[in-house]
Each structure stands twice: as structure tokens, then as C-alpha cells.
Amino acid sequence: LRPSALDYFADAECSEKRGTIGLGASTQVLPLKNPRAPGDSAKYSNEHPCGFVVDVDPSAGKLRKMHYFDAGDKETMASWIEAVKRARKELCKLLRGDVVVATQEFATDQANDPLKIRVGQAGTIVEIDDVGDALIEFHDFETPQWVLRAKCANLRKEVEPEAKEV
């Protein structure tokens, strides 16, 4: 588990990687038994009482992909849910110099001439003000743009890959 992604494996030894789930600031994770759990959670909850669902983008509509996991026991399930929530919160901590990528379309909050930011557009944080709003230099535009802190859910912080030993 990294702040921006959850790698999942076929076995407990992590020898056969099955895939990677990109996490965003709006990612939700809930036990399957939670009445608010999305998708087919209710269908799986009896057979997998220690299961949980990762909903990467709750705003993506009914056809979005859900990721279902069985933790095996309640303690492990609670640990996984808390770990994913911590990773999601880490994404919201924007710092000067961070590279961010838009995960949803949104308008910047520039007083003069706000711009529409498209999914996938990247930028670098130039400044964070005292209330957490970010001045971002989007790579496709000449003028840095203000983005309110409340729009954190529209951005994913690019995390540098961990260094590998050689």
C-alpha cells in the first residue's frame, strides 16, 4: 500500500501480483456489511463477513469498478480499512513542489479567467496559502492557477516510486 496505490496479490507471500488500484482523495473503503457499502457489497457480505470494498471514485456513476477483498478476520479487515483511509488522507496533504494530476474535470478558482482542467492534466504546486488553497502551475497552461483546498478530491498527488536496492 502506497499513498497513491494499492497493489494486490494472489497469495499472502505477495509472490504473484494481480494488479494495482489507483487511489484518489475521494476513494472510499467500507466493510461489506456496512449498509452504505456500494455495488455488490450486500451480495458478498454473508459469504465474506470480513470483506471490504474499495470504491476508487464514488462520483463515477453506477458502472464504476469496485474492488472487493476478504481480509480473513475482523482485526485484519479493520487494519486494511484504516490503512487505506490513511493513504487517502496522505494524498490530500499537498506541499510546494508536489506534482498533481486531475482525476476529475473541474474549474480552477482563478479570479480572472478560471480554466477548465481535464482529467489527466498535470501540474506542480507553486504555493500553498495559509488556508490550504494551492497555486498550481499546470503543465498545459502558461499562468499558474489557484485551486481551493476543497477541490483536493479532484487531484491525485503523484508519488515517486520507492527506491529499489541494487
Short mmCIF file of C-alpha atoms in Angstrom, two decimals:
data_model
loop_
_atom_site.label_atom_id
_atom_site.label_comp_id
_atom_site.label_asym_id
_atom_site.label_seq_id
_atom_site.Cartn_x
_atom_site.Cartn_y
_atom_site.Cartn_z
CA LEU A 1 0.00 0.00 0.00
CA ARG A 2 1.31 3.39 -1.05
CA PRO A 3 -0.44 6.77 -0.74
CA SER A 4 -1.39 6.66 -4.41
CA ALA A 5 -1.98 2.94 -4.99
CA LEU A 6 -2.85 -0.44 -3.53
CA ASP A 7 -1.08 -3.42 -5.07
CA TYR A 8 -2.91 -6.72 -4.62
CA PHE A 9 -1.61 -10.26 -4.89
CA ALA A 10 -2.87 -13.79 -5.44
CA ASP A 11 -1.18 -15.09 -2.29
CA ALA A 12 -0.20 -13.99 1.21
CA GLU A 13 3.51 -14.15 0.31
CA CYS A 14 2.98 -11.45 -2.36
CA SER A 15 4.76 -13.53 -4.98
CA GLU A 16 2.10 -13.21 -7.72
CA LYS A 17 0.89 -9.66 -8.29
CA ARG A 18 -2.67 -9.49 -9.62
CA GLY A 19 -2.98 -5.74 -10.10
CA THR A 20 -2.82 -2.20 -8.81
CA ILE A 21 -5.67 0.05 -7.72
CA GLY A 22 -5.01 3.77 -8.06
CA LEU A 23 -6.23 5.65 -5.01
CA GLY A 24 -7.55 9.20 -5.03
CA ALA A 25 -8.60 11.72 -2.42
CA SER A 26 -12.24 10.70 -2.92
CA THR A 27 -11.59 6.93 -2.60
CA GLN A 28 -13.90 5.24 -0.10
CA VAL A 29 -13.34 1.96 1.73
CA LEU A 30 -16.07 0.23 3.74
CA PRO A 31 -16.81 -3.18 5.24
CA LEU A 32 -19.11 -5.23 3.01
CA LYS A 33 -21.65 -5.39 5.86
CA ASN A 34 -21.91 -1.59 6.08
CA PRO A 35 -25.37 -0.55 4.79
CA ARG A 36 -23.72 2.29 2.84
CA ALA A 37 -21.25 -0.04 1.10
CA PRO A 38 -21.66 0.35 -2.67
CA GLY A 39 -22.03 -2.06 -5.56
CA ASP A 40 -22.48 -5.78 -4.84
CA SER A 41 -21.26 -5.48 -1.23
CA ALA A 42 -24.54 -6.76 0.24
CA LYS A 43 -24.42 -9.77 -2.10
CA TYR A 44 -20.93 -10.74 -0.91
CA SER A 45 -21.28 -9.80 2.77
CA ASN A 46 -22.70 -13.12 4.08
CA GLU A 47 -20.09 -15.29 2.38
CA HIS A 48 -17.28 -12.86 3.28
CA PRO A 49 -18.11 -11.40 6.72
CA CYS A 50 -14.62 -9.89 6.99
CA GLY A 51 -14.68 -8.45 3.49
CA PHE A 52 -14.38 -4.84 2.43
CA VAL A 53 -14.87 -2.82 -0.73
CA VAL A 54 -12.62 -0.16 -2.24
CA ASP A 55 -14.57 2.38 -4.29
CA VAL A 56 -11.92 4.42 -6.11
CA ASP A 57 -14.22 7.13 -7.46
CA PRO A 58 -17.71 7.26 -5.93
CA SER A 59 -18.72 10.05 -8.32
CA ALA A 60 -18.10 7.89 -11.42
CA GLY A 61 -21.65 6.50 -11.53
CA LYS A 62 -23.25 3.07 -11.44
CA LEU A 63 -20.89 1.46 -13.95
CA ARG A 64 -17.72 2.22 -11.97
CA LYS A 65 -15.47 -0.66 -10.96
CA MET A 66 -15.47 -1.81 -7.33
CA HIS A 67 -12.68 -3.83 -5.74
CA TYR A 68 -13.74 -6.46 -3.19
CA PHE A 69 -11.38 -8.08 -0.68
CA ASP A 70 -11.69 -10.67 2.09
CA ALA A 71 -9.34 -9.89 4.98
CA GLY A 72 -9.94 -13.23 6.73
CA ASP A 73 -10.66 -11.80 10.18
CA LYS A 74 -12.18 -8.65 11.68
CA GLU A 75 -8.90 -7.29 13.06
CA THR A 76 -7.13 -7.56 9.70
CA MET A 77 -10.15 -6.03 7.94
CA ALA A 78 -10.12 -3.05 10.32
CA SER A 79 -6.37 -2.63 9.77
CA TRP A 80 -6.76 -2.61 5.99
CA ILE A 81 -9.63 -0.15 6.08
CA GLU A 82 -7.69 2.20 8.35
CA ALA A 83 -4.54 1.89 6.20
CA VAL A 84 -6.42 2.79 3.00
CA LYS A 85 -8.05 5.76 4.77
CA ARG A 86 -4.63 6.97 5.98
CA ALA A 87 -3.22 6.62 2.45
CA ARG A 88 -6.14 8.63 1.08
CA LYS A 89 -5.59 11.39 3.64
CA GLU A 90 -1.90 11.49 2.76
CA LEU A 91 -2.86 12.36 -0.81
CA CYS A 92 -4.66 15.47 0.45
CA LYS A 93 -1.52 16.86 2.07
CA LEU A 94 -0.28 18.99 -0.77
CA LEU A 95 3.14 20.60 -0.45
CA ARG A 96 5.07 23.08 -2.53
CA GLY A 97 6.81 21.17 -5.33
CA ASP A 98 4.34 18.26 -5.40
CA VAL A 99 3.22 17.11 -8.83
CA VAL A 100 -0.54 16.56 -9.04
CA VAL A 101 -2.81 15.04 -11.70
CA ALA A 102 -6.51 15.81 -12.21
CA THR A 103 -8.74 12.79 -11.59
CA GLN A 104 -11.95 14.67 -12.48
CA GLU A 105 -12.76 17.69 -14.60
CA PHE A 106 -13.07 20.92 -12.64
CA ALA A 107 -12.67 24.68 -13.00
CA THR A 108 -9.82 26.49 -11.31
CA ASP A 109 -10.59 29.27 -8.83
CA GLN A 110 -8.54 31.97 -10.52
CA ALA A 111 -10.29 35.34 -10.04
CA ASN A 112 -9.59 36.40 -13.63
CA ASP A 113 -10.16 33.81 -16.30
CA PRO A 114 -10.61 30.46 -14.49
CA LEU A 115 -9.63 27.49 -16.62
CA LYS A 116 -11.21 24.09 -17.14
CA ILE A 117 -8.87 21.33 -16.03
CA ARG A 118 -9.33 18.00 -17.80
CA VAL A 119 -8.77 14.52 -16.39
CA GLY A 120 -5.10 13.61 -16.65
CA GLN A 121 -3.75 17.16 -16.74
CA ALA A 122 -0.72 17.53 -14.50
CA GLY A 123 0.74 20.45 -12.65
CA THR A 124 3.23 21.41 -9.98
CA ILE A 125 2.30 23.09 -6.69
CA VAL A 126 3.95 26.52 -6.65
CA GLU A 127 2.48 27.82 -3.41
CA ILE A 128 0.11 26.80 -0.60
CA ASP A 129 -1.57 29.68 1.23
CA ASP A 130 -2.44 29.78 4.93
CA VAL A 131 -5.90 28.21 4.38
CA GLY A 132 -4.62 25.38 2.17
CA ASP A 133 -5.53 26.72 -1.26
CA ALA A 134 -2.93 25.80 -3.88
CA LEU A 135 -1.37 27.83 -6.65
CA ILE A 136 -0.68 25.23 -9.34
CA GLU A 137 1.38 25.61 -12.48
CA PHE A 138 -0.49 23.25 -14.80
CA HIS A 139 1.88 21.96 -17.45
CA ASP A 140 -0.54 22.80 -20.30
CA PHE A 141 -1.03 26.47 -19.31
CA GLU A 142 1.28 29.46 -19.01
CA THR A 143 -0.36 31.10 -15.99
CA PRO A 144 -0.41 29.38 -12.59
CA GLN A 145 -3.96 28.79 -11.32
CA TRP A 146 -5.46 28.91 -7.82
CA VAL A 147 -7.36 25.80 -6.74
CA LEU A 148 -9.33 25.86 -3.49
CA ARG A 149 -8.43 23.31 -0.84
CA ALA A 150 -11.99 21.92 -1.07
CA LYS A 151 -11.15 20.65 -4.57
CA CYS A 152 -8.47 18.29 -3.26
CA ALA A 153 -10.71 15.38 -4.26
CA ASN A 154 -10.18 16.37 -7.91
CA LEU A 155 -6.41 15.90 -7.69
CA ARG A 156 -4.11 12.95 -7.11
CA LYS A 157 -0.61 13.58 -5.84
CA GLU A 158 1.97 11.76 -7.90
CA VAL A 159 4.16 9.82 -5.51
CA GLU A 160 7.70 8.99 -6.52
CA PRO A 161 8.31 5.24 -6.75
CA GLU A 162 10.22 3.77 -3.85
CA ALA A 163 13.93 3.35 -4.44
CA LYS A 164 14.99 -0.21 -5.16
CA GLU A 165 18.12 -1.79 -3.74
CA VAL A 166 20.70 -2.86 -6.28
#
